[in-house]
Short mmCIF file of C-alpha atoms and ligand atoms in Angstrom, two decimals:
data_model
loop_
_atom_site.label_atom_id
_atom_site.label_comp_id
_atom_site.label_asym_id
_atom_site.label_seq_id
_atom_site.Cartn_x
_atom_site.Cartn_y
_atom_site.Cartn_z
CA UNK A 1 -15.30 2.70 12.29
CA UNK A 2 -15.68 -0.75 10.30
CA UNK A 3 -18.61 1.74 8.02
CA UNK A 4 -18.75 2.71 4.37
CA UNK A 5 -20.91 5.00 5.71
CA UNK A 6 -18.42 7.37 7.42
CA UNK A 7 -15.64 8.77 5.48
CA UNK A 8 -12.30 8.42 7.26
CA UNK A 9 -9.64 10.86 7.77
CA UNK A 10 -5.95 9.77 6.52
CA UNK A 11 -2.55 11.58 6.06
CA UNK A 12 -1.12 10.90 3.29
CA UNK A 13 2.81 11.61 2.81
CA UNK A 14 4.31 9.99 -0.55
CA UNK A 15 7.59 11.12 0.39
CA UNK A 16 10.53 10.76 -2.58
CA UNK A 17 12.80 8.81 -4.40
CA UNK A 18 10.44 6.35 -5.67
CA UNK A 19 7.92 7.00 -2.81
CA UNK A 20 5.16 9.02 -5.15
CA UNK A 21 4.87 6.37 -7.41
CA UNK A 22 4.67 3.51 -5.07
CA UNK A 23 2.44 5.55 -2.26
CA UNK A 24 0.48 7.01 -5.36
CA UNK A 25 -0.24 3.35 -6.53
CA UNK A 26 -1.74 2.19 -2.83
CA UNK A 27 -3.65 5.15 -2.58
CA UNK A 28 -5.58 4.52 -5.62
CA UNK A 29 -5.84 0.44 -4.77
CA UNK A 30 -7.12 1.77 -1.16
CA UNK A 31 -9.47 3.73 -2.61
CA UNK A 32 -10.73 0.71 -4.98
CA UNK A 33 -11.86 -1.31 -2.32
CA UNK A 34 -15.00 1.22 -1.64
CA UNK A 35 -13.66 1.97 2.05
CA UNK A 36 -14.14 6.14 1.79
CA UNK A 37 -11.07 7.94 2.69
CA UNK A 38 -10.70 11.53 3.58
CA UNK A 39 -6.70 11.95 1.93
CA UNK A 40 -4.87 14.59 3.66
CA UNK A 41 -1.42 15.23 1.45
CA UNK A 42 1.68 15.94 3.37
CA UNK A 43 5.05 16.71 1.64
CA UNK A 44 8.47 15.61 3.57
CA UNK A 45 11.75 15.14 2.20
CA UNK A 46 13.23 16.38 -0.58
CA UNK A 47 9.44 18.17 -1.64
CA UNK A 48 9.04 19.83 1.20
CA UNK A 49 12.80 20.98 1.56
CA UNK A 50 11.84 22.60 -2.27
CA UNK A 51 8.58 24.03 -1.13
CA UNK A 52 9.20 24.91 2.75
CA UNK A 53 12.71 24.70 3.00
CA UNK A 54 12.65 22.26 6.36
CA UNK A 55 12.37 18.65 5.97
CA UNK A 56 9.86 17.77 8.15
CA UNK A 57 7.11 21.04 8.75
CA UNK A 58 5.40 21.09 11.43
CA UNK A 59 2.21 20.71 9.73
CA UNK A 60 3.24 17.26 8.87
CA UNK A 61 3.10 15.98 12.72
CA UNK A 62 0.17 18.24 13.25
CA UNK A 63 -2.16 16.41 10.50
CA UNK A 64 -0.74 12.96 11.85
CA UNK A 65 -1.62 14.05 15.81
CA UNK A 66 -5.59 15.13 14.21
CA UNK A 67 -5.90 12.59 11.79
CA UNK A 68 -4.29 9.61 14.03
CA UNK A 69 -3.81 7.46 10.97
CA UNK A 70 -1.17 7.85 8.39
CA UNK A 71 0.60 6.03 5.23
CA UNK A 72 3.77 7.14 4.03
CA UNK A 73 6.08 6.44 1.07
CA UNK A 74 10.15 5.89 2.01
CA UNK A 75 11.86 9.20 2.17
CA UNK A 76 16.08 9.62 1.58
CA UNK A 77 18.24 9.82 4.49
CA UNK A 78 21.72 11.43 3.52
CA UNK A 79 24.59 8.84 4.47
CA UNK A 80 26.64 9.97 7.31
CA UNK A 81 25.85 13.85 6.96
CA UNK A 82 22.94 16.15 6.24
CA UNK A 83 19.53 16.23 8.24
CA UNK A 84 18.80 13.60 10.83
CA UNK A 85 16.45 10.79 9.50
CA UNK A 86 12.66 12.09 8.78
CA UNK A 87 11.04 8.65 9.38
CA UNK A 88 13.02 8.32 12.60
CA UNK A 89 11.99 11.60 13.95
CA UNK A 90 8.43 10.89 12.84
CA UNK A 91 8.70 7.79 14.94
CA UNK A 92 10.09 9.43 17.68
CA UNK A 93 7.84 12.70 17.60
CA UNK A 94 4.79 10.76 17.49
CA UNK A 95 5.97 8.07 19.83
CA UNK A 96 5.05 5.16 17.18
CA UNK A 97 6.82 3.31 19.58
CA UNK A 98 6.31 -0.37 17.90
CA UNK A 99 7.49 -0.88 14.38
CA UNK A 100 5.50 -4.22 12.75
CA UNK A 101 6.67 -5.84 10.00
CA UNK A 102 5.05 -9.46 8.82
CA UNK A 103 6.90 -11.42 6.44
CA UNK A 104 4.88 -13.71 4.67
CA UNK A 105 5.66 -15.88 2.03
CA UNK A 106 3.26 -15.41 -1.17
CA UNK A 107 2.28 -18.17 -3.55
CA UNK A 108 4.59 -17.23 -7.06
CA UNK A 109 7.76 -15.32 -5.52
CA UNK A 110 10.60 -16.97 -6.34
CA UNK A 111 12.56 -17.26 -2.91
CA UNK A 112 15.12 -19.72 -1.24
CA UNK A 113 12.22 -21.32 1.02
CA UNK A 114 8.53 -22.98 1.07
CA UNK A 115 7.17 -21.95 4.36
CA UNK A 116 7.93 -18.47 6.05
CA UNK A 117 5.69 -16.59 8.12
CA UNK A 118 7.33 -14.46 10.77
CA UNK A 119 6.65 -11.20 12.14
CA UNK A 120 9.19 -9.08 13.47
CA UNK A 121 8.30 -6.30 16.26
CA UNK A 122 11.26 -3.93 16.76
CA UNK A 123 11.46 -1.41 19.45
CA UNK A 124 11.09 2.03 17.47
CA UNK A 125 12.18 4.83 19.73
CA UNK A 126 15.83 4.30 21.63
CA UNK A 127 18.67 2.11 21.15
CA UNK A 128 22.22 3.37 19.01
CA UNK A 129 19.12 5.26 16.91
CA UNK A 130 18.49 7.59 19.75
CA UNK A 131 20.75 10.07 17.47
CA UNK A 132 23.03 10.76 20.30
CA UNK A 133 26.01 11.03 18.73
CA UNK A 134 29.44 13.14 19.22
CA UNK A 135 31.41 14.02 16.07
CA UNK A 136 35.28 12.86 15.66
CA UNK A 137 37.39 15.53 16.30
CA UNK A 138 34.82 17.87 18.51
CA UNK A 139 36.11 19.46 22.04
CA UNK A 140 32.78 18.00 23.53
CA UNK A 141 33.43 14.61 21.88
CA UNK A 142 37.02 15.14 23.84
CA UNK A 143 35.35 15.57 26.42
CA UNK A 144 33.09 13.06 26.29
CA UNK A 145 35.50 10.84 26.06
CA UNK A 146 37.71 11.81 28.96
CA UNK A 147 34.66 11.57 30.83
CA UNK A 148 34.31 7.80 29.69
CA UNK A 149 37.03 7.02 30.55
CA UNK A 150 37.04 8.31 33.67
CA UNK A 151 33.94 6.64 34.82
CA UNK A 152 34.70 3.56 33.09
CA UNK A 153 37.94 2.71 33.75
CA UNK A 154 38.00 2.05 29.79
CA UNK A 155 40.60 3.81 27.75
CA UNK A 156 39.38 4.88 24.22
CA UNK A 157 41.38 5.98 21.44
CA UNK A 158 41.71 9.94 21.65
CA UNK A 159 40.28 10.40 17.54
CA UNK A 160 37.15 8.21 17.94
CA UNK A 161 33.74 9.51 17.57
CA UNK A 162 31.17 8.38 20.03
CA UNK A 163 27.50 6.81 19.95
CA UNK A 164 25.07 6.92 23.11
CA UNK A 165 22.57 3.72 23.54
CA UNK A 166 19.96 4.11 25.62
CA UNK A 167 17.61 1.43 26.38
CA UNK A 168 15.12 1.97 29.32
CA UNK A 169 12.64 -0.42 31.66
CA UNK A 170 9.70 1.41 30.41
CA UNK A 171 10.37 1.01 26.37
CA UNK A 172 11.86 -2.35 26.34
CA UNK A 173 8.37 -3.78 28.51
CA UNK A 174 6.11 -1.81 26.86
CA UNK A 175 7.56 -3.01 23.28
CA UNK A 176 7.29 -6.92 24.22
CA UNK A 177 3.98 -6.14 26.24
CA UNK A 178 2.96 -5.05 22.57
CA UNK A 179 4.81 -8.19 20.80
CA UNK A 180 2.53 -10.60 23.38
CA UNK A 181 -0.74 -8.89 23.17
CA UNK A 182 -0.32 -8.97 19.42
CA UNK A 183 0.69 -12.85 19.44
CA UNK A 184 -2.49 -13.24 21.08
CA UNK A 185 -4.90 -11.09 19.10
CA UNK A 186 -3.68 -12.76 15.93
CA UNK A 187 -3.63 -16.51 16.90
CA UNK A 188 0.53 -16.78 17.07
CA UNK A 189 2.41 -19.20 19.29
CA UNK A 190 5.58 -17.76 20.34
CA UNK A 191 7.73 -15.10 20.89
CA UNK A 192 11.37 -14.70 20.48
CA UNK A 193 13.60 -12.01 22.43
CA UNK A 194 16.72 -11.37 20.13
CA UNK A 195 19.59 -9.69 21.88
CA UNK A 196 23.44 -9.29 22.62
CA UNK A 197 23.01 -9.68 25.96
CA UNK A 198 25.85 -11.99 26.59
CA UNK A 199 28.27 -8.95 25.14
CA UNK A 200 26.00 -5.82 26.12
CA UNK A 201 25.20 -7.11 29.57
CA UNK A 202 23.86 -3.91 30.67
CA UNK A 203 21.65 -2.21 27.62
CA UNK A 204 20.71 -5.68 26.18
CA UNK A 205 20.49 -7.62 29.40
CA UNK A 206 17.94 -5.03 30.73
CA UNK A 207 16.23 -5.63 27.55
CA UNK A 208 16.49 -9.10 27.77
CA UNK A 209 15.24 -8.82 32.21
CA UNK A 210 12.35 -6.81 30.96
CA UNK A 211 11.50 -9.47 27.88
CA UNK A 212 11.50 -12.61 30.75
CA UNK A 213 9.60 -9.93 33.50
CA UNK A 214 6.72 -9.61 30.81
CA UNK A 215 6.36 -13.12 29.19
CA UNK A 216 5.47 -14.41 32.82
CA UNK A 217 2.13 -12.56 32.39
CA UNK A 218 1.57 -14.35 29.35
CA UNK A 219 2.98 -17.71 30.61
CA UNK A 220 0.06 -20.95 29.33
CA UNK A 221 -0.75 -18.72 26.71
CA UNK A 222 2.24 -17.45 24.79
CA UNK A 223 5.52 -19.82 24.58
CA UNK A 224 8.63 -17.55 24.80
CA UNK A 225 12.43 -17.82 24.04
CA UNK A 226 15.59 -15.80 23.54
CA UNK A 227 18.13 -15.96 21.10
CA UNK A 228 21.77 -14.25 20.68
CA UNK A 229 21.46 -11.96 17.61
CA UNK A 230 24.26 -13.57 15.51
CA UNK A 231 22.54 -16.74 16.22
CA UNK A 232 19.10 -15.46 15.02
CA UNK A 233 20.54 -14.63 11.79
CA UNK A 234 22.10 -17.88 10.77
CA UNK A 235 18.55 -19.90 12.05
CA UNK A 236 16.66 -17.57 10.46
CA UNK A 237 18.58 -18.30 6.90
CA UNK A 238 18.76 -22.09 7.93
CA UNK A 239 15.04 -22.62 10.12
CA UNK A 240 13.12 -19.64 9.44
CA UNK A 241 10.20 -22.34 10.38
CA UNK A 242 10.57 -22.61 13.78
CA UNK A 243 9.69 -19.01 14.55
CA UNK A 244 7.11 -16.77 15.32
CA UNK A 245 6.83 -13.51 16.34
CA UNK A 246 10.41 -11.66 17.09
CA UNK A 247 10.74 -8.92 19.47
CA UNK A 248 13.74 -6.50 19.10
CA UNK A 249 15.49 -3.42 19.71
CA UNK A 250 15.51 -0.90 17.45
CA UNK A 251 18.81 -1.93 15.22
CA UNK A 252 18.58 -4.88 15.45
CA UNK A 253 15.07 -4.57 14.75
CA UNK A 254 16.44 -2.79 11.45
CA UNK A 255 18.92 -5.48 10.36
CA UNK A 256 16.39 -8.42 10.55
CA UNK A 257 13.81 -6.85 8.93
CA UNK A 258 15.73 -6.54 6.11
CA UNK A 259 16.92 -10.31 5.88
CA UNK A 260 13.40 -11.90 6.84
CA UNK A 261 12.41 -9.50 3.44
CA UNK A 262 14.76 -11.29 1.85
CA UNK A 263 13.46 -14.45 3.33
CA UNK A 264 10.15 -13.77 1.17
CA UNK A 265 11.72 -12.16 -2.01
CA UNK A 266 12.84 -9.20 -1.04
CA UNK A 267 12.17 -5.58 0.28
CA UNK A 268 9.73 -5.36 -2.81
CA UNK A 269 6.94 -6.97 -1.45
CA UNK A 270 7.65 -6.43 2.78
CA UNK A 271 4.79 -4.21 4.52
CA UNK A 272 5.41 -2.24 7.80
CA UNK A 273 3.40 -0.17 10.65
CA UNK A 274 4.65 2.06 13.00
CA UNK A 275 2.14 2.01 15.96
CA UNK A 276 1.89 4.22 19.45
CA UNK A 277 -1.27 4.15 21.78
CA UNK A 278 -3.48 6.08 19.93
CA UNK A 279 -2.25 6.40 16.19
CA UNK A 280 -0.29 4.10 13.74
CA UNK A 281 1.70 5.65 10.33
CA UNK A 282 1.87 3.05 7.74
CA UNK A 283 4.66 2.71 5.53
CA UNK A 284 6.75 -0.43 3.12
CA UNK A 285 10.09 -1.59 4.85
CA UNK A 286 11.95 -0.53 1.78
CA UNK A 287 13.84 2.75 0.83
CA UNK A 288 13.57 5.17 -1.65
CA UNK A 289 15.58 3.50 -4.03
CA UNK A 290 16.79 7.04 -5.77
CA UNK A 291 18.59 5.01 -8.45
CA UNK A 292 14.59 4.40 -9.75
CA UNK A 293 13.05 7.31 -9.14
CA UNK A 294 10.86 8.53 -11.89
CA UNK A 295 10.93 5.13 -13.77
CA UNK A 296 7.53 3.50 -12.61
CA UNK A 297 9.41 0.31 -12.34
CA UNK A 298 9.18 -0.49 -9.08
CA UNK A 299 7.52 -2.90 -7.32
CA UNK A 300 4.02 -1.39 -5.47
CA UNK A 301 3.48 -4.42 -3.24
CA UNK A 302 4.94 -3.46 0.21
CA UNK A 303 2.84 -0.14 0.11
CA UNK A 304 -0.33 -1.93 -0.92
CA UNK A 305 0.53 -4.40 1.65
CA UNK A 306 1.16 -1.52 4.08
CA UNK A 307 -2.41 -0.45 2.98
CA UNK A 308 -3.91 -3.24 4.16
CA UNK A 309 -1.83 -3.36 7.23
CA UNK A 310 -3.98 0.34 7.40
CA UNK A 311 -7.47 -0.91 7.01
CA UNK A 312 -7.19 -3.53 9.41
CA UNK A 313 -6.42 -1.22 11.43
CA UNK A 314 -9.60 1.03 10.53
CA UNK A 315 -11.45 -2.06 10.86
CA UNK A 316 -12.17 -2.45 7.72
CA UNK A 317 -11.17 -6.03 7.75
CA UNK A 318 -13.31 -7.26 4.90
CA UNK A 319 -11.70 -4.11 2.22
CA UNK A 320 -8.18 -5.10 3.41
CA UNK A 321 -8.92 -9.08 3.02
CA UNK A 322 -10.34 -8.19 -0.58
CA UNK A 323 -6.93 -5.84 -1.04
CA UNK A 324 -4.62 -8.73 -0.20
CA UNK A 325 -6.18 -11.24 -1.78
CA UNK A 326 -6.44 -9.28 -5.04
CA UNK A 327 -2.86 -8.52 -4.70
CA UNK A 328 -2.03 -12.48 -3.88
CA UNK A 329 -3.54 -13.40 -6.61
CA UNK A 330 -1.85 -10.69 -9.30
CA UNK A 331 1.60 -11.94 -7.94
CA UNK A 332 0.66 -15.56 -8.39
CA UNK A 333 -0.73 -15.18 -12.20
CA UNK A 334 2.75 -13.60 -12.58
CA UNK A 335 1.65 -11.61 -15.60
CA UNK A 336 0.96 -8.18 -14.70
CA UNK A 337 4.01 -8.15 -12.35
CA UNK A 338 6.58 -5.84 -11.93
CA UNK A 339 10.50 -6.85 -12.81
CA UNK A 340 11.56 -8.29 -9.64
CA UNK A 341 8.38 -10.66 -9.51
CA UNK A 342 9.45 -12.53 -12.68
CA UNK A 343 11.91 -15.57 -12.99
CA UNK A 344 13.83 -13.55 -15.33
CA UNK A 345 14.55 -10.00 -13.53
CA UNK A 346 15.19 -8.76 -17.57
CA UNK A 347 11.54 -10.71 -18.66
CA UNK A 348 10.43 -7.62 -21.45
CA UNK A 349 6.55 -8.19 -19.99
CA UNK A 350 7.29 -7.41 -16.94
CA UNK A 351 4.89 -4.18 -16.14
CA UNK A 352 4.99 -0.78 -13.93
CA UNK A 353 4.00 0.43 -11.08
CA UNK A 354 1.36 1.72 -11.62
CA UNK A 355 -0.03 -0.98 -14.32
CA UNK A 356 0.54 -3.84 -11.70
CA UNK A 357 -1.99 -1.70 -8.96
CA UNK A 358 -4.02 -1.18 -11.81
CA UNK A 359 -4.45 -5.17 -12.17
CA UNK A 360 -4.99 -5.52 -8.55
CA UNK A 361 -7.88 -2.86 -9.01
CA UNK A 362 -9.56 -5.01 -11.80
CA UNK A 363 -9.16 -7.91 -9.75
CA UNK A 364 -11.22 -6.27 -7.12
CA UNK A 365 -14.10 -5.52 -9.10
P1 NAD B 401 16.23 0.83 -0.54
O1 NAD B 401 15.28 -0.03 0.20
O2 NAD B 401 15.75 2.15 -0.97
O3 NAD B 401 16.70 0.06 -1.86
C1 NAD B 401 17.61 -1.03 -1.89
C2 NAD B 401 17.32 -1.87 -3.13
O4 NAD B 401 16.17 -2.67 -2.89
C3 NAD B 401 16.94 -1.05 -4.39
O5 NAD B 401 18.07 -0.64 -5.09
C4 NAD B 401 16.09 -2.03 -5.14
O6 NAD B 401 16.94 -2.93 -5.85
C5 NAD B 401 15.39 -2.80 -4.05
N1 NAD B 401 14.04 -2.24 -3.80
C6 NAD B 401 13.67 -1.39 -2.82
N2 NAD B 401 12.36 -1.11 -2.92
C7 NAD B 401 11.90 -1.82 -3.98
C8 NAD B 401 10.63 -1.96 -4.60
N3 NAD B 401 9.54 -1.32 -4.13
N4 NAD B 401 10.53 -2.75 -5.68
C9 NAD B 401 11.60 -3.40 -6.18
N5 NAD B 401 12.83 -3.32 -5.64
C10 NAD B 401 12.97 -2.54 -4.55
O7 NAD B 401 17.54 0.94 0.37
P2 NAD B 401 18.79 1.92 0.27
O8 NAD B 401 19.25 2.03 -1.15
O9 NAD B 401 19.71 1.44 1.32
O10 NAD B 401 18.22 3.32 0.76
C11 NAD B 401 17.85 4.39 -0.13
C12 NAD B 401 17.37 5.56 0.71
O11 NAD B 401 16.17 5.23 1.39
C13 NAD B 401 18.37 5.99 1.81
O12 NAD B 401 18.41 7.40 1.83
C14 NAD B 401 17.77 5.43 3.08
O13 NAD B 401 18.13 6.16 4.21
C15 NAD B 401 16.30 5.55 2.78
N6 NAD B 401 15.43 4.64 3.57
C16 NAD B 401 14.23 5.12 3.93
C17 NAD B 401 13.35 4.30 4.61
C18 NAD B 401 12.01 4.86 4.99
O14 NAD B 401 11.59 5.86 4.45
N7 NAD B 401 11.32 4.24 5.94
C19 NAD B 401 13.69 2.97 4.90
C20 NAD B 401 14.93 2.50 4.46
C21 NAD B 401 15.80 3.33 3.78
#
């Protein structure tokens, strides 16, 4: 739309754990920059268990599917029992098959390094996340497993449970088809395939065939590589420098994220996308830290960031420049920071939430 004129329509999910506040404090900084926003609210999670009693309504996919943008706070996923991940079935239900996450160093985060700016694409719909999985103990997981067995040849102890990876042709190209076109559009040199393929010769080779098939298209115009997965990690702690733009399946895709976060300062200040053909959910890389919930201590930056992830995408390029440059500029002052921004992670002026998007807010004006 790229008008002031025309009021866009956006669903809005703040999610729990500390997902309110932080979502709460982008909203507001969104609004800030002028850009008119239609806000459509959309409870999952623990809200919506209290006020629906399902996890996910179907309401929720229904205002994403209308609205075709959406930016959502983290939301709790019980550990090894209890309802199957919301933001993976919101992934997979709205086939937001590319998950974007740039990791860019800003000026006044205290981190190991000087110069990182990576972005990591990770496959979003298949892989060991597929959420096939047979319980330990099960007659089908029995079976399943005599069946395994049979058909590989591969004997597996009788009390395991089992995980299903799928990885397909048609995901794996169109995910590095997405990682290319997007090295283009924004002026990158290189792409990295990261895989196991050496180990998982079938899932992660056909990955891995399908990453080579696709960078010949972009061959003159896009430099390309692969790398082992246990490999990436240690250059990535040692060289982060000499890459790019990483393409990945979905767990590993998970993993990295996490450590290039790290790479910058941590999951504080890491933005993220989730992007199909036709509509894009925005949301940080972090969790929803339950442990501060409620506390409005936490650090709004990767939502913000996720904000302007969303503009750009509205093409509202000059609101999101103003948003991340007002937000660069808070975190290099230092002052009104929240307490993982400061030297001293006990510092007594370190501020909340909400305070530190208020400062980014003035700085707009
Ligand atoms: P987490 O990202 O919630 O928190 C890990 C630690 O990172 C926190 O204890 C905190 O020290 C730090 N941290 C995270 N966000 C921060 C912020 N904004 N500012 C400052 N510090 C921050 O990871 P977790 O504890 O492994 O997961 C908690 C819950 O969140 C789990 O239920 C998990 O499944 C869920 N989760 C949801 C999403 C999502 O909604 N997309 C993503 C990851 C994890």
């Amino acid at each position: 739309m790229g008008s002031c004129e025309l009021s866009h329509k956006v669903t809005l999910i703040p999610g729990d754990g500390i997902g309110r506040e932080v979502s709460l404090a982008a909203q507001k900084c969104i609004d800030a920059t002028g850009v008119k926003i239609t806000w459509e609210e959309q409870l999952a999670g623990e809200e919506a268990i209290a006020k629906y009693g399902a996890v996910l309504p179907a309401q929720v996919l229904d205002s994403v599917r209308k609205n075709k943008v959406a930016i959502k706070g983290p939301i709790i996923t019980p550990v090894g029992k209890g309802f199957r991940s919301v933001n993976v079935q919101l992934r997979k239900a709205l086939d937001l098959y590319a998950c974007l996450r740039p990791c860019k160093l800003i000026k006044g985060v205290k981190t190991r390094y000087t110069n990182i700016d990576l972005v990591v694409v990770r496959e979003n719909t298949e892989d060991l996340y597929a959420g096939i999985e047979f319980s330990q103990g099960l007659k089908r997981t029995k079976d399943m497993i005599g069946y395994l067995e049979e058909q590989s040849g591969i004997s597996i102890k009788d009390d395991s449970a089992i995980g299903i990876k799928p990885i397909s042709i048609s995901a794996s190209k169109r995910i590095v088809k997405f990682a290319f076109d997007y090295a283009i559009k924004n002026n990158r040199k290189k792409v990295t395939a990261v895989h196991k393929a050496n180990i998982m010769k079938e899932t992660d080779g056909l990955f891995l065939r399908c990453a080579r098939e696709v960078a010949e298209q972009y061959k003159g115009r896009i430099e390309f590589e692969d790398r082992i997965v246990d490999n990436m990690c240690m250059q990535l702690v040692q060289k982060p420098e000499l890459y790019d733009v990483l393409v990945l399946p979905n767990l590993y895709g998970d993993i990295l994220s996490d450590l290039c976060a790290g790479l910058i300062g941590g999951l504080g200040i890491a933005p993220g996308a989730n992007i199909g053909d036709n509509m894009a959910l925005f949301e940080a890389v972090h969790g929803s830290a339950p442990k501060y919930a409620g506390t409005n201590k936490v650090n709004p930056t990767a939502m913000i960031l996720s904000g302007v992830l969303m503009l750009r995408y509205l093409k509202e390029e000059a609101a999101a420049d103003r948003l991340e440059k007002a937000t660069e500029e808070i975190i290099a002052e230092g002052k009104y920071v929240t307490y993982d921004l400061k030297k001293d992670r006990n510092d007594p002026t370190a501020v909340g939430t909400s305070q530190m998007a208020d400062a980014i807010i003035a700085k707009l004006k």
